[in-house]
Every structure is written in C-alpha cells, then in structure tokens.
Coordinates of C-alpha atoms in Angstrom, one line a residue:
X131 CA -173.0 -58.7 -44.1
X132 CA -173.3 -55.0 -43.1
X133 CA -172.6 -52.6 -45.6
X134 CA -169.7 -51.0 -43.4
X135 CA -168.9 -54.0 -41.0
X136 CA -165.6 -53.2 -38.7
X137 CA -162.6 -54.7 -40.1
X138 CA -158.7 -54.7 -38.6
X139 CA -155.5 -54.4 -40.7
X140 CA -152.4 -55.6 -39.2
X141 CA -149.1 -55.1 -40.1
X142 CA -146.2 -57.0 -38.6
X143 CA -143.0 -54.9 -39.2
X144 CA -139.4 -55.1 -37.7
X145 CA -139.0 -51.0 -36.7
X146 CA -138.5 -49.7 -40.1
X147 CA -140.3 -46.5 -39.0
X148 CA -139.3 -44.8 -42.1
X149 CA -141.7 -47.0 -43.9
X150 CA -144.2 -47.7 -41.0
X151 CA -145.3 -44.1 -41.0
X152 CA -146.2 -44.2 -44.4
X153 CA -148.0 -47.5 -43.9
X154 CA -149.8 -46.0 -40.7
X155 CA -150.9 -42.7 -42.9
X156 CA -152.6 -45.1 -45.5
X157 CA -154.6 -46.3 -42.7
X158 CA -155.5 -42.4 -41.2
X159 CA -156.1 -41.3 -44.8
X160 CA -158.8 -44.2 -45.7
X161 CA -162.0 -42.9 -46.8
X162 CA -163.8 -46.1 -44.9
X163 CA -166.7 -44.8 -42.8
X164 CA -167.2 -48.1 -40.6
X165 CA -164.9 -48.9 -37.7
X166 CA -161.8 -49.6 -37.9
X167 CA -158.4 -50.7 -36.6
X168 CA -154.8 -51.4 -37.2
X169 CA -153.1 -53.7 -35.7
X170 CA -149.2 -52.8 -35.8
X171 CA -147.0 -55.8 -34.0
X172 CA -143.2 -54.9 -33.8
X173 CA -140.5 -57.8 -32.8
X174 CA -137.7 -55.2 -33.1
X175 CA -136.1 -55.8 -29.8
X176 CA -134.5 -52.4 -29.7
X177 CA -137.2 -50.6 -30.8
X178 CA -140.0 -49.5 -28.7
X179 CA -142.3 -48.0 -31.1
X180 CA -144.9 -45.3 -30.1
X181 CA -147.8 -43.3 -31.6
X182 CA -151.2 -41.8 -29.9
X183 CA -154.2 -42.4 -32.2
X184 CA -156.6 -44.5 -30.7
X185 CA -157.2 -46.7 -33.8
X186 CA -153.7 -47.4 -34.5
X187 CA -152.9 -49.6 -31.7
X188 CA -148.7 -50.5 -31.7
X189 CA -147.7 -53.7 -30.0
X190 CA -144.1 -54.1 -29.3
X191 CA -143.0 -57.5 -29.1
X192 CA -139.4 -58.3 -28.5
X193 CA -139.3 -61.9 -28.2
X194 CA -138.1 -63.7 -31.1
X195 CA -140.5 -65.4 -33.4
X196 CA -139.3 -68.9 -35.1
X197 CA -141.1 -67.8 -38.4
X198 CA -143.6 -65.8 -40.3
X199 CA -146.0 -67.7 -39.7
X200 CA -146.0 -67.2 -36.6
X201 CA -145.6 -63.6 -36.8
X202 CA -149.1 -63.6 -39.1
X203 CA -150.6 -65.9 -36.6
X204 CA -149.9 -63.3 -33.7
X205 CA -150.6 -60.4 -35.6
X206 CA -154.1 -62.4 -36.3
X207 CA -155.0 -62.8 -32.7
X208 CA -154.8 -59.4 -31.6
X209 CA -157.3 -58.2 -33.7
X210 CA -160.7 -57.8 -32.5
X211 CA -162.8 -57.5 -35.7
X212 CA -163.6 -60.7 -37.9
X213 CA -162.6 -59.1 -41.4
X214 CA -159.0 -58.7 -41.7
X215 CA -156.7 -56.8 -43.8
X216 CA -153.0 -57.5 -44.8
X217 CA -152.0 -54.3 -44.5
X218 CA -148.0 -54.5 -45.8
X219 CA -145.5 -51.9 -44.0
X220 CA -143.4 -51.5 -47.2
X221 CA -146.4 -50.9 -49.5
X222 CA -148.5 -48.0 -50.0
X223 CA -152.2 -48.1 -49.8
X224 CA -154.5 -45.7 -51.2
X225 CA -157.7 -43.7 -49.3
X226 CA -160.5 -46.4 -51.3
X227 CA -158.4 -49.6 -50.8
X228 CA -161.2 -50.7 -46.8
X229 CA -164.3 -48.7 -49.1
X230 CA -164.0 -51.0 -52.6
X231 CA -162.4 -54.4 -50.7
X232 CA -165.9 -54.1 -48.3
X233 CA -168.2 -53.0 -51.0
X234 CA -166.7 -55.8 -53.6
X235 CA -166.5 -58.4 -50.5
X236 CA -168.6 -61.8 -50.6
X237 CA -169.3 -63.1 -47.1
X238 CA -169.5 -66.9 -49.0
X239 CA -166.3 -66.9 -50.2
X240 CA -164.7 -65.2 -47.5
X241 CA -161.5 -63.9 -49.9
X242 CA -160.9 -60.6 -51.6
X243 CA -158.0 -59.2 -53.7
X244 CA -157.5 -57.6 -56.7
X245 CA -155.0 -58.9 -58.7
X246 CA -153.5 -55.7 -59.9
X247 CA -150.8 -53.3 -58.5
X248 CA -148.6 -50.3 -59.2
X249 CA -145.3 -50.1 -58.8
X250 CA -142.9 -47.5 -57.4
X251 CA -139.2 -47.2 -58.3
X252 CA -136.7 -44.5 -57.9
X253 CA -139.2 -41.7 -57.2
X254 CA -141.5 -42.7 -60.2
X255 CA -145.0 -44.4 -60.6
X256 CA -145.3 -47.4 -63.2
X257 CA -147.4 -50.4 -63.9
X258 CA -150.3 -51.5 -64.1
X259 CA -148.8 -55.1 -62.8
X260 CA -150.2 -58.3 -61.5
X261 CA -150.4 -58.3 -57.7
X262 CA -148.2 -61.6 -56.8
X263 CA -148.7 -61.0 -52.9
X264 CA -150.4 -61.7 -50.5
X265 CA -150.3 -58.1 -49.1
X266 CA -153.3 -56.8 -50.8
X267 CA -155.7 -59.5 -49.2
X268 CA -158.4 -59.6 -47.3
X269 CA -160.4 -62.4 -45.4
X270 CA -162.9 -63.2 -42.6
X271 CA -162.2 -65.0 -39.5
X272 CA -164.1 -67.6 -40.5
X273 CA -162.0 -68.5 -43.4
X274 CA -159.1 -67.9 -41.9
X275 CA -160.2 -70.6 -39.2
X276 CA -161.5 -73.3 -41.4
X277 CA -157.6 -73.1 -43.3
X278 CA -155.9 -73.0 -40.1
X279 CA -154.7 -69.5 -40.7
X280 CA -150.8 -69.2 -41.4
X281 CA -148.3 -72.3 -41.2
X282 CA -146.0 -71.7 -38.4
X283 CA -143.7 -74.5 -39.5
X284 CA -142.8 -72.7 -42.4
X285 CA -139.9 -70.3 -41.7
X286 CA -140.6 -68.5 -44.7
X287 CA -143.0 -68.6 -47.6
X288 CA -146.1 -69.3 -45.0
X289 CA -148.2 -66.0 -46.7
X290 CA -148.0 -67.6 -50.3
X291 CA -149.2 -71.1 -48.8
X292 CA -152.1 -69.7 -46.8
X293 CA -153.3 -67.6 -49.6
X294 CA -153.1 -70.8 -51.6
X295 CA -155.3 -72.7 -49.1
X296 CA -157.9 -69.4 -49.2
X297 CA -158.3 -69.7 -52.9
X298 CA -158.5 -73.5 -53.3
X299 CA -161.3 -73.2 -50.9
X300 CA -163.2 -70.6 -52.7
X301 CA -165.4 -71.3 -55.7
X302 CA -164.6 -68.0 -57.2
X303 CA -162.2 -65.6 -57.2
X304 CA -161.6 -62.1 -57.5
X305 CA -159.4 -61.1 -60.8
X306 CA -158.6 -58.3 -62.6
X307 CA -160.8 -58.9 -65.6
X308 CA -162.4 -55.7 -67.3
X309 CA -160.7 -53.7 -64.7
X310 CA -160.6 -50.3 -64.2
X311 CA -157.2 -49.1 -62.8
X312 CA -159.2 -46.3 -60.8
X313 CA -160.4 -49.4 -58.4
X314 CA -156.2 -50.6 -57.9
X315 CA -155.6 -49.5 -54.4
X316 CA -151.7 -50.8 -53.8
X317 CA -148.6 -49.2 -54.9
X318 CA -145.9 -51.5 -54.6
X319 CA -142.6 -50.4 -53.7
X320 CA -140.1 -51.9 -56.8
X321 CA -136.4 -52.2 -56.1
X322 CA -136.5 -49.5 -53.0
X323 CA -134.6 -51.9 -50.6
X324 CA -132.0 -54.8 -52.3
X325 CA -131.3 -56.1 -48.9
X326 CA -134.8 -56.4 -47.4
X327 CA -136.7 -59.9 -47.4
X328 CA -140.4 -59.8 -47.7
X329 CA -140.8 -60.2 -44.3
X330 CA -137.5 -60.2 -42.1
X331 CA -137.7 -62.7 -39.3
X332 CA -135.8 -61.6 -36.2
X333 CA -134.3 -65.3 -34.7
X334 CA -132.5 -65.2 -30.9
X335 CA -129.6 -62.9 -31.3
X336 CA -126.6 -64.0 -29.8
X337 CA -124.3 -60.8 -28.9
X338 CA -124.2 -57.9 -25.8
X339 CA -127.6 -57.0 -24.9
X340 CA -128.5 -53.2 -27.0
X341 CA -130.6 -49.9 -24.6
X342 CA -134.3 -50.1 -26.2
X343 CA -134.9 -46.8 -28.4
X344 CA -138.5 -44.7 -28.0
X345 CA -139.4 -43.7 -31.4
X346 CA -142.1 -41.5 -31.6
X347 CA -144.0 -42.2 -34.9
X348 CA -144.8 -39.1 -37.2
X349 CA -147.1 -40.8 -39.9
X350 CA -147.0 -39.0 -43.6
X351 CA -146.6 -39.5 -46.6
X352 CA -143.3 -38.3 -49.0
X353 CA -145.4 -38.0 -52.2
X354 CA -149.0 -37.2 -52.7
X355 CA -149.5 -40.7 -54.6
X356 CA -153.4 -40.2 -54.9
X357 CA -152.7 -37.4 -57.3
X358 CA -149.7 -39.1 -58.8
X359 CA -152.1 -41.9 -59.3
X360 CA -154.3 -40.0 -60.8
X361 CA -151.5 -38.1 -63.3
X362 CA -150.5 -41.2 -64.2
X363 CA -153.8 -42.4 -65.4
X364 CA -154.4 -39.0 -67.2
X365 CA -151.1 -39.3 -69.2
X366 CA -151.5 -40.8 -72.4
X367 CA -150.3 -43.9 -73.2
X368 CA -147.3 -44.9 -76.0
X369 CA -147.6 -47.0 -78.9
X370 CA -146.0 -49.6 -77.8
X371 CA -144.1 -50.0 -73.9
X372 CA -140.8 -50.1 -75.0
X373 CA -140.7 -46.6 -77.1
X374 CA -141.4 -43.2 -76.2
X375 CA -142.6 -40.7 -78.6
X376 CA -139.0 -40.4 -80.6
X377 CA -139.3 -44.1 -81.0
X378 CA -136.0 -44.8 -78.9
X379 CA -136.3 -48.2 -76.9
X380 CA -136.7 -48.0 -73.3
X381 CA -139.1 -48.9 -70.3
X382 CA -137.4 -52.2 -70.8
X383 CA -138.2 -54.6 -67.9
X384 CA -137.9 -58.2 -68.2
X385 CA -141.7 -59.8 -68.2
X386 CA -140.3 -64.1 -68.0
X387 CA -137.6 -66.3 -67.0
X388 CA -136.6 -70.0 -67.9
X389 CA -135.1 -70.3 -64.6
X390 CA -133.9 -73.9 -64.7
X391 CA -133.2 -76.2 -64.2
X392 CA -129.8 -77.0 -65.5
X393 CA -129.5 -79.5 -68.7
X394 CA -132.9 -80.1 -68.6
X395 CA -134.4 -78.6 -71.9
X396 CA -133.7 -74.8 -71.7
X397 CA -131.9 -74.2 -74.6
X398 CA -134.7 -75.9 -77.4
X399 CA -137.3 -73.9 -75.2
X400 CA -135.3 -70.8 -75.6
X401 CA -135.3 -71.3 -79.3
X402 CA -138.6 -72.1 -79.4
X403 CA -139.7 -68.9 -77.6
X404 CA -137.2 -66.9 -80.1
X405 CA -139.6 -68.0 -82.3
X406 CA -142.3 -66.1 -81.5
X407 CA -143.1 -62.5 -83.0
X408 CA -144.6 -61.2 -79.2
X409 CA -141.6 -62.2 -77.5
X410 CA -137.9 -60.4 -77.3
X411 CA -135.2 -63.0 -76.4
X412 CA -132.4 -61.8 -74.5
X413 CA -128.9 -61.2 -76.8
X414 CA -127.6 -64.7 -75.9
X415 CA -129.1 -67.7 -73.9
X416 CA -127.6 -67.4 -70.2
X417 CA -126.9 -63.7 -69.3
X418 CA -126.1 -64.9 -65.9
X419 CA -126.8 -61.6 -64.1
X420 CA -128.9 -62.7 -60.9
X421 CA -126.3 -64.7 -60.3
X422 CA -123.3 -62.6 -60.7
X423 CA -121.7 -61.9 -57.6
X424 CA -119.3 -59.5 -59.1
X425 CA -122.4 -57.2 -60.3
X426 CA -124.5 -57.7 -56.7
X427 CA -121.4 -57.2 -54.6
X428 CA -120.3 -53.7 -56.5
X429 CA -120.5 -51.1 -53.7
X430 CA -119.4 -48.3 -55.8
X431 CA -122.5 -48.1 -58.6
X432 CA -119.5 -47.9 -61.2
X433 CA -120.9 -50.6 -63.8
X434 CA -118.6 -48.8 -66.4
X435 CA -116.3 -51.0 -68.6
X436 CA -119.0 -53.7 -68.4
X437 CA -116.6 -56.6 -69.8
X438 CA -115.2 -56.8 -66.5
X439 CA -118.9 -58.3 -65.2
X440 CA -118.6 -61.2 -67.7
X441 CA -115.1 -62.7 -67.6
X442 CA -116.5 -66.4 -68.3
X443 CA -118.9 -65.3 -71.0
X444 CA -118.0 -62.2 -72.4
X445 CA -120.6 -59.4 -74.0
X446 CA -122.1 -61.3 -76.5
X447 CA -125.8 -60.3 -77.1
X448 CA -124.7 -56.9 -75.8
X449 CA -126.5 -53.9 -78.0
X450 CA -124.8 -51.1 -77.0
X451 CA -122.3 -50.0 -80.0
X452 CA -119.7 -49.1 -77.4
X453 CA -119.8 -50.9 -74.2
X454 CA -117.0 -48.9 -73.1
X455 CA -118.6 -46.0 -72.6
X456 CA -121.8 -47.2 -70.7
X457 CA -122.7 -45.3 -67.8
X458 CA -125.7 -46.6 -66.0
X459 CA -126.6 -48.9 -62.8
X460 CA -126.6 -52.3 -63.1
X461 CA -130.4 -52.8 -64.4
X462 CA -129.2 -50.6 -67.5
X463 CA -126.2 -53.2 -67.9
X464 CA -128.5 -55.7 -67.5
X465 CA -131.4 -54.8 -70.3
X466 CA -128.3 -53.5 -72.6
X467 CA -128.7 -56.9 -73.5
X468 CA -132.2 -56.7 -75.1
X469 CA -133.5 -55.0 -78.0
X470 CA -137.3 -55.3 -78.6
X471 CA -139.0 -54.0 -81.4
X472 CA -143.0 -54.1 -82.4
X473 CA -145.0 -56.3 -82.8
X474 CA -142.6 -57.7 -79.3
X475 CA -144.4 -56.9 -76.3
X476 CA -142.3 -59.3 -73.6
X477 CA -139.3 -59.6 -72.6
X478 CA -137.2 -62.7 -71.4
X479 CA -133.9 -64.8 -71.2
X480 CA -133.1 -68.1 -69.8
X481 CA -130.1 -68.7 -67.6
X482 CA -131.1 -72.4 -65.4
X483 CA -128.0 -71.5 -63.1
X484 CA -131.0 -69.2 -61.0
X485 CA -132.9 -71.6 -59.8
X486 CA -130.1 -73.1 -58.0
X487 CA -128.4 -70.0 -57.1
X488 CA -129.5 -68.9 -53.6
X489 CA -129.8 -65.7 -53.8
X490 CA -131.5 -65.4 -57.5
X491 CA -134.9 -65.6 -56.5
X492 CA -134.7 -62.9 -53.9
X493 CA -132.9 -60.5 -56.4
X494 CA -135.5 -61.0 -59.3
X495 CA -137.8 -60.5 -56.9
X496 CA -136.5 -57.1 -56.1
X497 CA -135.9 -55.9 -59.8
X498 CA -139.4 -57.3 -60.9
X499 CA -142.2 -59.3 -58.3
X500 CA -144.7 -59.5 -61.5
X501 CA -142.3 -61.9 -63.3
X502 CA -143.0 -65.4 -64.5
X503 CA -141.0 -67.8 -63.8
X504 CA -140.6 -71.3 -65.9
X505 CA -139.1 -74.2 -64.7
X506 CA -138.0 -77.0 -66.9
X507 CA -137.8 -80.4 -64.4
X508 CA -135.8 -83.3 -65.5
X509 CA -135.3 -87.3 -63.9
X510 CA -132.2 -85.9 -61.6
X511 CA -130.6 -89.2 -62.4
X512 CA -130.4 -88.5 -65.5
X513 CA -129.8 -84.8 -65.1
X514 CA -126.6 -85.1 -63.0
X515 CA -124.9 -87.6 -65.5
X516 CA -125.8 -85.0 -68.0
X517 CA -124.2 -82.3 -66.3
X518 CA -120.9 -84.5 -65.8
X519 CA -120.8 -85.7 -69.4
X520 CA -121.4 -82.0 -70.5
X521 CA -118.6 -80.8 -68.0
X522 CA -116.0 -83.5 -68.7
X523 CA -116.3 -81.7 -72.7
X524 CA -114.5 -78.5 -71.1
X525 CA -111.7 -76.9 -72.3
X526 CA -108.9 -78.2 -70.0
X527 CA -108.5 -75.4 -67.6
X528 CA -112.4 -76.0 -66.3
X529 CA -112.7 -79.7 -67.3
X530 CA -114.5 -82.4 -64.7
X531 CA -111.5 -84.9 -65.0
X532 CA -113.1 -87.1 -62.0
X533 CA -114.8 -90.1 -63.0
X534 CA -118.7 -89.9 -62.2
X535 CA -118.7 -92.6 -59.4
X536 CA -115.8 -90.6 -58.1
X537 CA -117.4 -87.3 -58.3
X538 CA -120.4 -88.4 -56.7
X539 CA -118.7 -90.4 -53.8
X540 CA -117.0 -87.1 -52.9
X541 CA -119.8 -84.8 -53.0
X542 CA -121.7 -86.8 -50.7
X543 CA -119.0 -86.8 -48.2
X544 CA -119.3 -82.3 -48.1
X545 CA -121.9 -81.0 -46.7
X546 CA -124.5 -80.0 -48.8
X547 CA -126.2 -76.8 -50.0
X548 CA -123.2 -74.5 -49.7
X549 CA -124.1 -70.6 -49.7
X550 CA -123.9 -67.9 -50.6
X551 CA -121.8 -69.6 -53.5
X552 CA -122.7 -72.5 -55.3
X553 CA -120.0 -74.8 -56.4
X554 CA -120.8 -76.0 -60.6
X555 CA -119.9 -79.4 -59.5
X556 CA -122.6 -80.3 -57.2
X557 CA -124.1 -83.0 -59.7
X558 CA -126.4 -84.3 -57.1
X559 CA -127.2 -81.2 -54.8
X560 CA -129.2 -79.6 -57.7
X561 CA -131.1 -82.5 -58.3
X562 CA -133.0 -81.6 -55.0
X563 CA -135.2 -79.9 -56.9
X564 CA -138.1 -79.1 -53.8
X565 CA -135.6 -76.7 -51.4
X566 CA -135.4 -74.8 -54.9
X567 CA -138.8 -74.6 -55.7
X568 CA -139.8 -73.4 -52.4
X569 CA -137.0 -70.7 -52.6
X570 CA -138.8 -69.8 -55.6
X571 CA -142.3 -69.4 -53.9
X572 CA -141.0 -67.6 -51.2
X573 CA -140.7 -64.6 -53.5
X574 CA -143.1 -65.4 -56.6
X575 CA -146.9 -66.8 -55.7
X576 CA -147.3 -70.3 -57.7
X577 CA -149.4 -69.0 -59.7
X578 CA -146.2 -66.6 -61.5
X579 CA -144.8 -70.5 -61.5
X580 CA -145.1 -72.8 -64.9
X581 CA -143.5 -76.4 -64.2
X582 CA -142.9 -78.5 -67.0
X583 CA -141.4 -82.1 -67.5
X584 CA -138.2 -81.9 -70.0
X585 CA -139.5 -85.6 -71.1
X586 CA -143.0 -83.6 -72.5
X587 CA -141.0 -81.2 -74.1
X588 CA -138.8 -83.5 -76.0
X589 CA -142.2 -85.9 -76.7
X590 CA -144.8 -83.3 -77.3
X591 CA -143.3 -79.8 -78.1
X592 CA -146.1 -78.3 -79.7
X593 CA -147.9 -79.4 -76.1
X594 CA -145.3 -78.0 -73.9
X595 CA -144.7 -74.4 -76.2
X596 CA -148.4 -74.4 -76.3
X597 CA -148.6 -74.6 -72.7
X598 CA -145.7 -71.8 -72.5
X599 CA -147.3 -69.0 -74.5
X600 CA -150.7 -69.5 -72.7
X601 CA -149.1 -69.0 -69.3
X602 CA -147.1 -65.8 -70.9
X603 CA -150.3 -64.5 -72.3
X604 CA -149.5 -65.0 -76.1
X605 CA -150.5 -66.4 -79.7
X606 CA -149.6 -69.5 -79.7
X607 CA -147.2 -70.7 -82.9
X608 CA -147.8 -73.5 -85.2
X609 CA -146.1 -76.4 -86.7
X610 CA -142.7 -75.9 -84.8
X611 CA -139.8 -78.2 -85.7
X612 CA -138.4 -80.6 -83.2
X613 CA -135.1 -78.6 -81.7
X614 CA -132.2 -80.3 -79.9
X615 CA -129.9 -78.1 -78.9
X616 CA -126.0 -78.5 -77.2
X617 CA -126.5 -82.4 -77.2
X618 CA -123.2 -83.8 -75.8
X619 CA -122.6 -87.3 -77.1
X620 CA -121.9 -90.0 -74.0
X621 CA -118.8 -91.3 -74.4
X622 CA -120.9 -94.3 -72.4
X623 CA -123.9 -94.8 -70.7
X624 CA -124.7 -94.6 -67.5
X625 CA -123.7 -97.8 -65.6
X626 CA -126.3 -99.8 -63.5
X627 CA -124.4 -99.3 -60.0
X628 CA -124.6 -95.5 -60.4
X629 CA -127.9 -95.6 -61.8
X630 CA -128.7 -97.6 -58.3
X631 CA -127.1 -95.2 -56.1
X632 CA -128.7 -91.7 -57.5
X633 CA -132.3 -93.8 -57.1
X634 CA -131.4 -94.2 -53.8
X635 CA -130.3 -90.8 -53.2
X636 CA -133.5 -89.5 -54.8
X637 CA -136.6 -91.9 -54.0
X638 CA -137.5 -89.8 -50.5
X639 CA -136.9 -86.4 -52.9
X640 CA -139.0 -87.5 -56.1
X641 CA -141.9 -88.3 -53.8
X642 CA -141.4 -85.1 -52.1
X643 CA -141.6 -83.6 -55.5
X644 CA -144.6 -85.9 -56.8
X645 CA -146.4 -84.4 -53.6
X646 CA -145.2 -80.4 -54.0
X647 CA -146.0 -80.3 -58.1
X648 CA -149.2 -83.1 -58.2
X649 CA -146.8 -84.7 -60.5
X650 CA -146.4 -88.8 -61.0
X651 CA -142.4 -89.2 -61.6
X652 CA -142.2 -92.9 -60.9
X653 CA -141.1 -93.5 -64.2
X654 CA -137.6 -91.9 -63.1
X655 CA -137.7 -94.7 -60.2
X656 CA -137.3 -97.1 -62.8
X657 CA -135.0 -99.4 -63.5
X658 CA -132.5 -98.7 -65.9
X659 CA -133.1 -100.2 -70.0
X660 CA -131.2 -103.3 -70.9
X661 CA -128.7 -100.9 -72.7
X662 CA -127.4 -99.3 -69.5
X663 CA -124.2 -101.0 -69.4
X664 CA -123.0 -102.6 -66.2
X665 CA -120.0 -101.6 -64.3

C-alpha cells in the first residue's frame, strides 16, 4: 500500500449546516498530504446545499431513502478512492485523524479504528471514552465488497451490523491498548441534540410540497478544539474522577446499566454488584429516569421540587439533604441519586423497565454513548406469569385483578407494541425480547452489550457475577452468597393450557433469539414438569 494512498470520506447528513460546516472544516484542516475527498450526500429535500472547494464535492439528493443503509450504500458509491472514511457530520475530527488512520492502516485486514473518543458537552471537553460507533472507521473497498457493504434492509442499526461483519472478518483488530490520547482524533458531541437520531432517515413526506433553500456553506469551526485538546491533556489529573481538589463529589456520569429485562434476575444482580468496593450503586434499585416521561417532556428546565418527577416511587436513594431546594437540569436530578466515594470508580443502577421502554435506549444514548449495558434474559413463559403473579400482589388501587388466561386473551386481541407509552400490563409483548435488543444496538455497538441467562444466574452466580465484573472492567469478588430477592409466592402454578399457548406464541421468537444471541433456549420450548397443574 502506498504510504499516502488517496482515500474519500463521506458523510451523509440531512442539512444540518450548522454542524456540516464543522464536519467540512475537519476535512480542510487535515494535515494528510495524499489526495483526498469528501463525499457529502444530502437527502434534505428542501435544502439545496452549496460550497466551492474542489475536494469537498456536495451531492444533494432529495429522494427519499427507505433506510440507512441505504444512505451508506449511496454515500459508498460515489466515491472514487478505494480507502474510505466514515466521516460523521455531528462529530468533530481532528487535523491527524487521514495521517495516523493511513500510517496505522493494514492493507490485510482492511479495518481501522481506534477505540477511543472524547466527548463534548455544554461547551466543555471530557473523556477519554470508548469509541462505540461506527463513525471513526475506516476500510478498503475490498472489504467493504467481500461483507456486502451496509444492510439496506435494516431501517436502522445497519452501521453497527456492518462494522460487526468487518471485524468478524479480521484476524486482528485495532484497540486502544497502551494508548496515547495524543493519537485519539474524534471528539464526540455528548448530549448537544436530545431529539437527533444517529442518523435521521427522511421517509416520503406526505404534506404541501416546501420552495428548496440555497445554503451557501461557510465551513469553521466554533472552538479551537486542537488546542483545547491539547489543554486538556496538559491539565493534571484528580485523585480520583468523582472529586475535584476540595474533595466534593462530582464529574458523576453513570458508567453501566442492568437494563432488563423485567422479573428476570435484576434485583439479586443488583445486590450482588452492591457488593463490590469499585462499583457505586444507585440510592435505590429502579430510579426510573429514562423512562420518565414527566422528566423528558419538561419544556421549561424547572426540575425544582423534584418529588413531583417520582409520584409512584418517591425520593428514596436521593442524597441531597434538601431536595426542595435543588436547582439543576435534569442530569443533576438524575445523579443526585448517587454518592460515590474511593476506592468506587463506576457508576450504575438497574431499572429493567428500559429495555422495554421505547424511547430509553435513544435517551441513554444521548446522556452517555460509552455506557454498558446488561441484559438479564428469562424463558418469556415463565417471565410473563411472573409479572402477573407479581402484579396481582398490588395494593388494590394498581392490582392485576384479571385472571392470567384472561389477561392474555385480551392482550392478544390490541395491537401490539404501543408507543410512545408502554402499558405495565403487556405480559406477553415484553417477552419479545429481539425488537428490544435491536433497539438497543441501534444506539450501543454489541460489544457495550453483556447478555446473560437468569437460569445461570440463579445456577452459577459466582459464573454469571464473574462474567459481570470482567465485562465492567473490575476485580472480581469471591465466595458470594446465593441472593433471592422480591420472590412472590404463586398462589398456583402455571397451568398446562397457558403454558401451551405462550410456547406457541413464542416458538418463531425464541428461535429468532437463539439466532440473534448464539444462544440454545430450547429448554424453554419444553414441556411443562409433572407439577404444572392442569386447568
């Protein structure tokens, strides 16, 4: 491979020519001598985009695309050189970003990225954080060929699978070990934009017909983030991240989630992780703040009085000594319910309502895209009686009062998936575990995913929290004692004809899952034991 071989970038962006003329100065300022291009592919259909620099080359495309894959794929075939860089509008690129990606670049392998980012927030540089996108890639034609580049089937999530094709097909690849943060080249923007998706795909808009706008691009950048970089670096490191010099807690950002899903184990693994002298539990189990709609729908920024956020489950766990008189914005709310101390070093909760709740993944996305995400995975036979047994215990004003077959019988007959909110009776609906898991790796790469069985954890703890602390980066513990935590008692068990119809309802979805995870769940096909009474 030549030592400066030409290479495109493309960037597919909908307008947002605020951002794109950041993106596009990136480019200018790169300190790459070989040739170069970038490819910038616009399906705004209102916005004609324009700028006159003959390697910035701006193609407006107003028809609608039916994905992001397809987008990629487009954005793919109008360049001309065979090394190709994701070049993200909404991110910003430093000058040596072409210069080390060449220079580290292996021609056999045919995939570079450094796994290691920035982050911007609010007007301030922070990090250093895992890189969980695919933005900060880059790969040859070749490769991109024998994967069969970008999966236009996929309306979203299509980046995270090709780059999961790319590295399965690679004998190495290209971590951040022994890294030295002056080789990151990729500030990524943190929490800028709540409403943006990581891609927003423009679908056939049905309405009156809008003039197309000329916008003439004026590329630059608001802040000189080489030398903020560079300040950054310089400045000397606390302690420990959570105190400043006057030892007062802060810089609190939460590192992990136990995500879901529901009855299926989260509680005992919450304990277990309490456990842990690296690791700084949220106040309570289940803060239930992705998935607060009253919190996310607060147009003011008033998040004083912060009671009124948690009607259903109060502030307990909340570390403030008068909540009455917090003033802050709704992340402050949100960490006012941790309190980490050294030797802890991570921070995370487990509520298992996010993984089902539709617009979770996209807001932890936006408050932290380096976060790790567990998943506890139970038989969803045996999970949805769980959650009926558990709901029927209710105080009378929220208590399930339908008989399961009942309950069932009329959930199938509503259609499913309801959005934006999710009803707490949908037994069955959250059992369909694959919709959520994909949700999931939309936002997070798989490899910010741990999936475990609840059956391991109940068998094998010491297997399963072993398993947990590697993935989080800790010590492991020793000799932990078995936990069972908020067991309801059945007041029976789960008759043979309902057993029957939830493995009907699930056989084509627990293959599905078997496929998605590399998992073998055919012991939740099974027949019921003897002791399942019948009914």
């Amino acid at each position: 491979m030549k030592k400066t071989p030409a290479v495109s970038c493309i960037c597919p962006t909908y307008g947002r020519s605020c951002r794109l003329e950041e993106a596009i100065y990136s480019f200018i300022q790169q300190d790459y001598s070989g040739p170069k291009e970038l490819i910038v592919l616009n399906h705004h259909p209102q916005h004609l985009l324009e700028f006159g620099q003959p390697e910035v080359k701006i193609y407006n495309h107003p028809t609608s695309f039916q994905s992001t894959g397809e987008i990629w794929n487009a954005a793919v075939a109008l360049a001309t050189n065979d090394l190709i860089f994701v070049w993200d509008v909404a991110d910003v690129h430093l000058p040596h970003r072409l210069s080390h990606s060449v220079a580290k670049f292996d021609q056999t392998i045919g995939f570079y990225k450094l796994d290691a980012t920035f982050l911007w927030s609010d007007g301030r540089l922070s990090g250093i954080e895992n890189s969980a996108f695919h933005h900060s890639s880059c790969w040859s034609r070749e490769r991109f060929d024998q994967t069969n580049g970008y999966d236009p089937q996929l309306v979203y999530g299509s980046e995270e699978e090709f780059e999961h094709r790319l590295r399965q097909s690679s004998q190495r690849l290209n971590g951040r070990k022994n890294l030295d943060p002056q080789y990151i080249y990729c500030i990524k923007r943190w929490q800028e934009n709540p409403g943006d998706r990581p891609l927003f795909l423009n679908r056939n808009h049905k309405g009156p017909k809008k003039n197309q706008q000329r916008i003439q691009l004026n590329p630059h950048w608001k802040f000189n983030y080489p030398q903020l970089v560079q300040n950054y670096l310089a400045s000397a490191a606390t302690p420990n991240r959570f105190q400043n010099p006057d030892k007062r807690t802060q810089n609190i950002r939460v590192d992990f989630m136990i995500a879901g899903a529901q009855k299926s184990g989260t509680s005992a693994l919450d304990a277990y992780l309490r456990l842990n002298p690296e690791i700084c539990m949220a106040g309570r189990k289940e803060i239930h703040f992705f998935d607060n709609e009253r919190i996310f729908n607060q147009k003011t920024g008033d998040y004083s009085s912060p009671a009124r956020f948690f009607p259903w489950f109060g502030l307990e766990g909340f570390h403030l000594p008068e909540p009455e008189s917090f003033a802050g914005n709704k992340y402050d709310l949100y960490h006012a319910f941790f309190s980490p101390q050294p030797p802890q070093r991570l921070c995370g909760e487990a509520t298992p309502e996010y993984m089902y709740w539709y617009d979770a993944p996209r807001r932890m996305w936006h408050y932290n895209p380096a976060m790790k995400i567990i998943i506890l995975l139970r038989n969803p036979i045996e999970r949805a009686y769980s959650h009926w047994n558990m709901r029927r215990k209710r105080p009378p004003n929220k208590r399930e009062r339908r008989s399961f077959r009942k309950a069932l019988e009329m959930e199938l007959q509503k259609p499913p998936h309801t959005r934006p909110l999710q009803f707490k009776e949908r037994y069955i609906d959250r059992g369909f575990y694959t919709e959520q898991i994909r949700r999931i790796w939309h936002y997070f790469p798989k490899s910010q995913t741990l999936f475990l069985k609840t059956e391991a954890l109940k068998i094998d703890p010491q297997t399963s929290v072993d398993t947990v602390c590697d993935f989080l980066g800790v010590e492991r513990m020793t000799d932990l004692p078995p936990k069972t935590v908020f067991v309801t008692p059945y007041a029976n068990p789960l008759s043979r004809a309902d057993h029957a119809l939830l493995k009907d309802v699930y056989q084509a979805e627990i293959k599905k899952l078997e496929q998605l995870l590399e998992w073998d769940c055919q012991d939740w096909l099974r027949d019921p034991a003897p002791t399942v009474v019948d009914k």
